[in-house]
XYZ file of C-alpha atoms in Angstrom:
445
model
C 282.757 39.432 64.029
C 286.004 41.195 63.966
C 289.509 39.724 63.359
C 290.782 41.686 66.218
C 291.358 40.803 69.800
C 288.843 41.781 71.968
C 289.861 44.532 74.482
C 292.506 46.004 72.272
C 292.908 49.743 71.536
C 289.562 51.329 73.455
C 290.539 53.567 75.651
C 292.397 56.412 73.923
C 289.111 58.129 73.445
C 288.158 58.160 76.619
C 291.235 59.688 77.545
C 290.874 62.511 75.338
C 288.106 63.370 76.638
C 289.666 62.793 80.423
C 287.370 59.946 80.910
C 287.268 56.535 82.708
C 285.865 53.677 80.448
C 282.759 53.314 82.704
C 281.695 56.962 82.237
C 278.079 57.510 81.764
C 276.446 59.281 78.616
C 276.240 62.451 80.641
C 279.515 62.620 82.128
C 281.023 62.100 78.258
C 278.571 65.049 77.463
C 279.594 67.101 80.134
C 283.242 66.146 79.496
C 283.095 66.901 75.847
C 281.163 70.542 76.580
C 284.311 71.465 79.156
C 286.818 70.432 76.753
C 285.436 71.956 73.813
C 284.656 75.561 75.144
C 288.346 75.360 76.362
C 290.058 74.105 73.234
C 287.593 75.758 70.668
C 289.696 77.747 67.953
C 287.378 81.220 68.935
C 288.659 81.194 72.083
C 292.009 79.206 71.808
C 293.710 79.906 68.239
C 296.449 77.666 68.626
C 294.455 74.638 69.728
C 292.605 73.783 66.526
C 294.641 69.916 66.523
C 293.182 69.571 70.004
C 289.988 70.583 69.464
C 289.235 68.373 66.384
C 290.740 65.267 68.523
C 288.146 66.151 71.066
C 285.376 66.161 68.377
C 286.161 63.253 66.983
C 286.077 61.505 70.240
C 283.125 62.484 70.890
C 281.480 61.745 67.515
C 282.294 58.189 68.813
C 281.644 57.964 72.497
C 278.180 59.785 71.981
C 276.936 57.352 69.215
C 275.499 54.223 70.760
C 276.625 51.937 67.871
C 280.174 53.262 67.368
C 280.825 52.977 71.250
C 279.442 49.843 71.779
C 282.013 48.781 68.707
C 284.797 50.726 70.124
C 284.207 49.249 73.768
C 284.416 46.073 72.361
C 287.163 46.022 69.269
C 288.763 49.433 70.060
C 289.862 52.121 66.992
C 290.606 48.972 64.642
C 287.018 47.632 64.834
C 285.751 50.982 63.908
C 288.074 51.045 60.694
C 286.973 47.304 59.976
C 283.364 48.580 59.874
C 284.257 52.164 58.357
C 286.243 50.168 55.536
C 283.148 48.129 54.502
C 282.343 45.473 56.530
C 278.796 44.483 56.015
C 278.513 47.172 53.397
C 278.034 50.734 54.274
C 275.397 49.918 56.804
C 277.856 47.521 58.891
C 277.305 49.997 61.987
C 273.683 49.813 61.895
C 273.020 46.745 60.801
C 275.449 44.791 63.208
C 273.663 45.227 66.194
C 270.615 43.324 64.905
C 272.406 40.669 63.409
C 274.165 39.759 66.765
C 270.736 39.155 68.497
C 270.519 35.775 69.675
C 267.230 34.733 68.240
C 268.930 35.938 64.653
C 272.189 34.149 65.078
C 270.963 30.984 63.790
C 269.383 32.319 60.780
C 272.155 34.532 59.663
C 274.315 31.479 59.728
C 272.403 29.270 57.917
C 271.764 32.364 55.637
C 275.541 32.864 54.953
C 275.951 28.883 54.466
C 273.431 29.069 51.708
C 274.970 32.046 49.907
C 278.386 30.519 50.175
C 276.634 27.615 48.615
C 275.567 29.116 45.946
C 278.388 30.761 45.284
C 280.082 27.712 45.181
C 277.631 25.965 42.365
C 277.965 28.893 39.892
C 281.343 27.696 38.389
C 280.419 24.191 38.865
C 277.350 24.680 36.619
C 278.990 26.380 34.131
C 281.711 23.979 33.923
C 279.230 20.741 33.576
C 277.478 23.200 30.815
C 280.220 24.031 28.725
C 281.899 21.097 28.747
C 278.729 18.856 27.741
C 278.463 17.090 30.589
C 274.462 17.992 30.858
C 271.801 18.961 28.963
C 270.589 21.521 30.798
C 268.924 24.695 29.197
C 271.269 28.074 30.475
C 268.182 29.235 32.463
C 269.051 26.590 34.535
C 272.688 26.640 34.416
C 272.307 30.252 35.542
C 269.697 29.403 38.255
C 272.532 29.995 41.481
C 273.077 33.307 39.748
C 269.451 33.967 39.966
C 269.223 33.357 43.688
C 272.356 35.321 44.459
C 270.739 38.661 42.828
C 267.470 37.624 44.584
C 268.724 37.626 47.809
C 270.621 41.222 46.857
C 267.409 42.334 45.791
C 265.794 41.248 48.931
C 268.459 43.138 50.919
C 267.864 46.319 49.071
C 263.957 45.897 49.992
C 264.412 44.864 53.567
C 267.024 47.201 54.979
C 265.350 50.159 54.254
C 262.531 49.027 57.298
C 265.634 49.067 60.018
C 267.143 52.137 58.178
C 265.041 54.733 56.875
C 267.662 57.414 56.207
C 269.231 54.928 53.174
C 265.871 54.272 51.916
C 266.323 56.526 48.312
C 269.719 54.833 48.154
C 268.521 51.021 48.573
C 265.597 51.187 46.062
C 268.501 52.839 43.675
C 270.660 49.546 44.297
C 267.437 47.517 43.930
C 266.811 49.105 40.172
C 270.501 48.286 39.020
C 270.148 44.654 40.648
C 267.055 43.997 38.549
C 269.064 45.411 35.636
C 271.793 42.533 36.277
C 268.943 39.948 36.488
C 267.725 40.990 32.925
C 270.651 40.940 31.787
C 271.337 37.228 32.734
C 267.892 36.838 31.409
C 268.444 37.875 27.889
C 271.856 35.854 28.125
C 270.231 32.336 28.519
C 267.644 33.352 26.257
C 270.386 34.290 23.362
C 272.407 31.063 24.543
C 269.476 29.119 24.477
C 267.988 30.551 21.235
C 265.061 31.880 22.116
C 265.912 34.908 20.742
C 268.288 36.187 17.609
C 269.952 39.437 19.050
C 273.483 40.409 18.362
C 275.338 40.660 21.281
C 275.377 43.886 22.161
C 271.511 44.172 22.429
C 271.870 41.989 25.240
C 274.422 43.632 27.033
C 271.564 47.059 26.642
C 270.877 46.121 30.704
C 274.491 46.299 32.025
C 275.010 49.946 29.916
C 272.150 51.006 31.623
C 273.517 49.366 34.778
C 276.621 51.272 34.856
C 274.991 54.398 33.632
C 273.040 54.594 37.029
C 276.566 53.875 38.530
C 278.233 57.117 37.163
C 275.279 59.448 37.741
C 274.648 57.967 41.540
C 278.189 59.360 42.021
C 277.721 62.744 41.199
C 276.189 64.312 44.109
C 279.457 62.595 46.206
C 281.859 64.385 43.244
C 281.540 68.108 44.179
C 283.881 70.329 45.125
C 282.367 70.560 48.484
C 282.888 66.746 48.872
C 286.471 66.846 48.151
C 287.451 69.539 50.714
C 285.164 67.484 53.490
C 286.994 64.152 52.503
C 290.676 66.183 52.492
C 290.155 67.390 55.752
C 288.886 64.570 57.624
C 290.859 61.764 56.471
C 292.216 61.216 59.979
C 288.732 60.856 61.456
C 286.977 57.852 62.139
C 284.055 58.759 59.487
C 285.748 57.071 56.432
C 289.047 55.152 55.301
C 291.279 57.676 53.324
C 292.382 57.640 50.153
C 295.209 59.196 47.991
C 294.526 61.520 45.426
C 297.706 60.591 43.798
C 299.136 64.445 44.431
C 296.433 65.609 41.975
C 293.754 67.642 44.146
C 290.549 67.819 43.051
C 291.586 66.065 39.708
C 292.605 62.924 41.028
C 289.526 62.878 43.895
C 287.452 62.788 40.255
C 289.738 60.403 39.326
C 289.049 57.804 42.108
C 285.582 58.371 41.870
C 285.011 57.243 38.638
C 287.840 55.487 38.320
C 286.739 52.028 38.429
C 283.437 52.621 36.509
C 285.407 53.555 33.309
C 287.211 50.521 33.618
C 284.372 48.399 33.454
C 282.604 50.263 30.643
C 286.128 50.004 28.839
C 286.313 46.274 29.452
C 282.356 45.865 28.557
C 283.304 47.891 25.302
C 286.067 45.325 24.448
C 283.694 42.282 24.949
C 281.016 43.082 23.082
C 282.823 44.049 19.888
C 284.705 40.944 20.300
C 281.877 38.482 20.839
C 280.088 40.299 18.212
C 282.962 39.752 15.870
C 283.533 43.406 14.960
C 287.346 42.738 16.044
C 289.302 39.152 15.646
C 292.149 40.244 18.103
C 293.323 37.869 20.557
C 291.480 37.583 23.942
C 294.150 38.821 25.401
C 293.573 41.903 24.262
C 290.038 42.072 25.220
C 290.655 41.613 28.816
C 293.357 43.972 29.087
C 290.999 46.293 30.787
C 290.936 43.863 33.433
C 294.461 43.107 33.908
C 294.921 47.012 34.464
C 292.337 47.195 37.125
C 294.405 44.143 39.060
C 297.416 46.518 38.779
C 295.442 49.720 39.735
C 294.010 48.048 43.020
C 297.011 46.807 44.262
C 299.164 50.155 43.992
C 296.362 52.170 45.064
C 296.031 50.128 48.036
C 299.438 50.798 48.631
C 298.958 54.354 48.403
C 295.947 54.690 50.393
C 297.792 52.851 52.927
C 300.343 55.800 53.359
C 297.829 58.037 53.469
C 296.039 56.167 56.790
C 299.190 56.058 58.392
C 300.330 59.655 57.854
C 297.370 60.579 59.441
C 298.242 58.982 62.651
C 300.179 60.944 64.973
C 303.964 59.866 65.392
C 303.615 60.182 69.091
C 300.928 57.134 68.874
C 302.932 54.270 68.359
C 301.011 51.449 69.772
C 298.331 52.584 67.294
C 300.458 53.426 64.722
C 301.958 49.593 64.949
C 298.804 48.076 65.267
C 297.266 49.627 62.278
C 300.507 49.102 60.132
C 300.181 45.290 61.335
C 296.394 45.418 59.898
C 297.482 47.353 56.749
C 300.114 44.254 55.890
C 297.960 41.819 56.329
C 295.264 43.125 53.998
C 297.843 43.660 51.464
C 299.212 40.383 51.770
C 295.530 38.911 51.289
C 295.113 40.944 48.139
C 298.340 40.137 46.784
C 297.467 36.374 47.344
C 293.941 36.730 45.779
C 295.349 38.488 42.702
C 298.322 36.137 41.992
C 295.143 33.546 42.436
C 292.891 35.312 39.675
C 295.762 36.231 37.321
C 296.466 32.353 37.309
C 292.965 31.693 36.582
C 292.576 34.456 33.560
C 295.839 33.330 32.212
C 294.408 29.503 32.096
C 291.006 30.992 30.983
C 292.157 32.904 27.868
C 294.736 30.051 26.565
C 291.311 27.937 26.681
C 289.188 30.690 24.673
C 291.773 31.271 22.163
C 292.411 27.612 21.677
C 295.901 27.232 22.394
C 295.236 24.788 24.804
C 292.414 21.743 24.420
C 292.017 20.923 28.115
C 288.745 20.697 29.490
C 287.255 23.880 31.721
C 287.237 22.256 34.415
C 291.103 22.159 34.653
C 290.925 26.085 33.939
C 288.636 26.598 37.161
C 290.894 24.641 39.485
C 292.331 28.055 40.974
C 288.622 28.976 41.785
C 287.574 25.345 42.743
C 290.535 25.728 45.667
C 289.670 29.192 46.685
C 285.520 28.531 47.117
C 286.535 25.182 48.623
C 288.520 26.666 51.356
C 285.745 29.505 51.284
C 283.127 27.068 52.114
C 285.492 25.013 55.095
C 285.476 28.087 56.740
C 281.824 29.193 56.449
C 281.143 25.486 58.031
C 283.630 25.403 60.464
C 284.964 28.981 61.644
C 282.127 31.112 61.429
C 279.667 29.406 64.088
C 282.961 29.388 66.333
C 283.140 33.463 65.594
C 279.522 33.735 66.444
C 279.583 31.849 69.775
C 282.421 33.446 70.776
C 280.922 37.153 70.083
C 277.335 36.149 71.692
C 279.103 34.679 74.700
C 281.295 38.045 75.195
C 277.930 39.791 74.792
C 275.886 38.111 77.231
C 279.172 37.708 79.736
C 279.412 41.560 79.643
C 275.630 42.357 80.600
C 276.118 39.811 83.478
C 278.886 41.477 84.792
C 277.927 45.270 84.319
C 273.652 45.790 85.310
C 273.967 49.058 83.949
C 275.772 47.998 80.529
C 274.677 50.554 78.230
C 276.057 48.800 74.676
C 273.223 47.925 72.122
C 274.024 44.278 71.983
C 271.867 44.042 75.032
C 269.483 45.952 76.530
C 269.992 47.312 79.965
C 268.044 45.501 82.951
C 267.187 49.143 84.612
C 265.804 50.394 80.842
C 263.856 47.238 80.495
C 261.943 48.190 83.821
C 261.803 51.975 83.620
C 261.395 52.769 79.765
C 259.274 50.149 78.750
C 255.386 49.467 79.509
C 255.521 45.973 78.885
C 258.713 44.211 80.294
C 258.042 41.197 77.768
C 258.839 43.425 74.695
C 261.520 41.607 72.796
C 264.959 43.276 72.739
C 264.806 43.743 69.066
C 261.927 46.235 69.680
C 263.746 48.104 72.050
C 266.988 48.275 70.201
C 265.526 49.389 67.019
C 263.341 52.427 68.907
C 266.929 53.628 70.377
C 268.886 53.904 67.384
C 268.657 57.001 65.164
C 270.746 58.709 62.830
C 273.991 59.965 64.406
C 274.962 63.565 64.756
C 278.727 65.389 64.467
C 279.386 67.318 67.495
C 278.523 71.001 67.094
C 281.564 73.779 66.893
C 279.858 76.441 67.766
C 280.094 77.971 71.133
C 276.727 79.128 71.676
C 275.534 75.333 70.856
C 278.167 73.841 73.235
C 276.600 75.808 76.097
C 273.296 73.891 75.826
C 274.526 70.842 75.864
C-alpha cells in the first residue's frame, strides 16, 4: 500500500528505548518507564530533548496500529499515513481494509470509483458538444454516484471509529449540500427552474460557511502552540507559518477556504453577467491557488527537513528523497492543470473554435494513466502486501501486528476459536493515548 520498501528505517525508535524490534508490549512499557524517569525534566533539566524523543518513540510503539505500520514500513510509512493517505482515519482504516476477505471488495470498489471519475469528463464533453441529447441530470449521474459513495463513507466510518462520529456527520451534511447543488444546477440547465445562478449556488455558499466554522475549534492559540511545539513529532505534518507566528497559523487554516469563496463570487457574477470581464479574470483565484500550492509545499518541506536532527543522516536523506519525489509529482500536476485551464478559457472566451473534446485531451491522458494503474498496479500492490502480512504471521507465532491475530490470542482470549479475524481486530482497537509526563504516573505504568 505504500511507495516505500519493506523493512526500511524501522528500528530507530526501538534504539531510542534501548530495545530490540522483537520486544513485547510489557518490555516496551518497562523501558519507557525507566528512561522517562531517568530523563524527566524535573530530575534532569538538561535532558528535555531526550525526554521528548523517548516520549515520541513510546507514543508509536505503544499504539498497535502505529507500531504495526512502523514495523512494516518505517518512519516513512508513518509519515505517509499522517500526510493524509486514506484521509484522517488512515491509521485506523488500513488494518480493516487489509483483511483477506475485504481485499477483493476494496479493489472492486476502487475500480468502480476510478471508472466513475473517468466518465465525468466524457459525459460532459459529449453533452456540451451536442453528441447526445441527454438531460443534464443524466449527464451528472457519475458525479451523483461518487458523491453517494462519499456520503456512504461518512455514514459507515463511525461504525468502526466511534470517536469520529460527530466529524463524519458534519462531513455528511456537507456532502448532501454538494449533491443539492448539482441537483439545482441540472434543473437550471434543463430549464426546469428559472432561477438566477446566484440562487443555484446557495448550497455551495452554505458548504463553505460550514467549512469555515468547522475550523474555528482548531484555530485557537492553544492549537497553534501545540502544533508549533510538536512539529518534529509523528502526530502531524509540519507546516510553515510564513514567519508570522499565530497570524501565519490562522492564514494557513483559512487560506484555501478564502480562495474558494473568492472564486465562487467571481464565477457567479460572471455567469449572471453582472460583469463582462474576460473569463481569465474570473479564474484568477485558481491561478493564485496553483502558485500558493507549490510555494507552500516547498516551505513545508523545509520545515520538515529542519525538524530532523542533523546527525540522522539516513533519515534526512530518505525524507529529502521522498519530498523531492512528491514535489516533482506536484509540479507535473500543476503544469497539466495549467495547460487544461488555458485551453478551456480560450474555448469559453471564443478565441478558439475547437471542440471541447480537444480541450479535455490533457484530462483524458491523466485519467487514462490512472485507470491503467488501477487495473494493473493496484492488484499487484495488494497481493504483495498480503503476502508479506501472511508470511510474517507464519514466521512468527507471537506476531502482535493488527494485520493478523496471534495464534495464542485466538486460543486464550477468544471464547470461540472460530470468531472472525475482523471481530478480534475491531475489539482490540481503541483511541491512542500520548504518554504521560507526570513522574507519579510513570511509576504506575
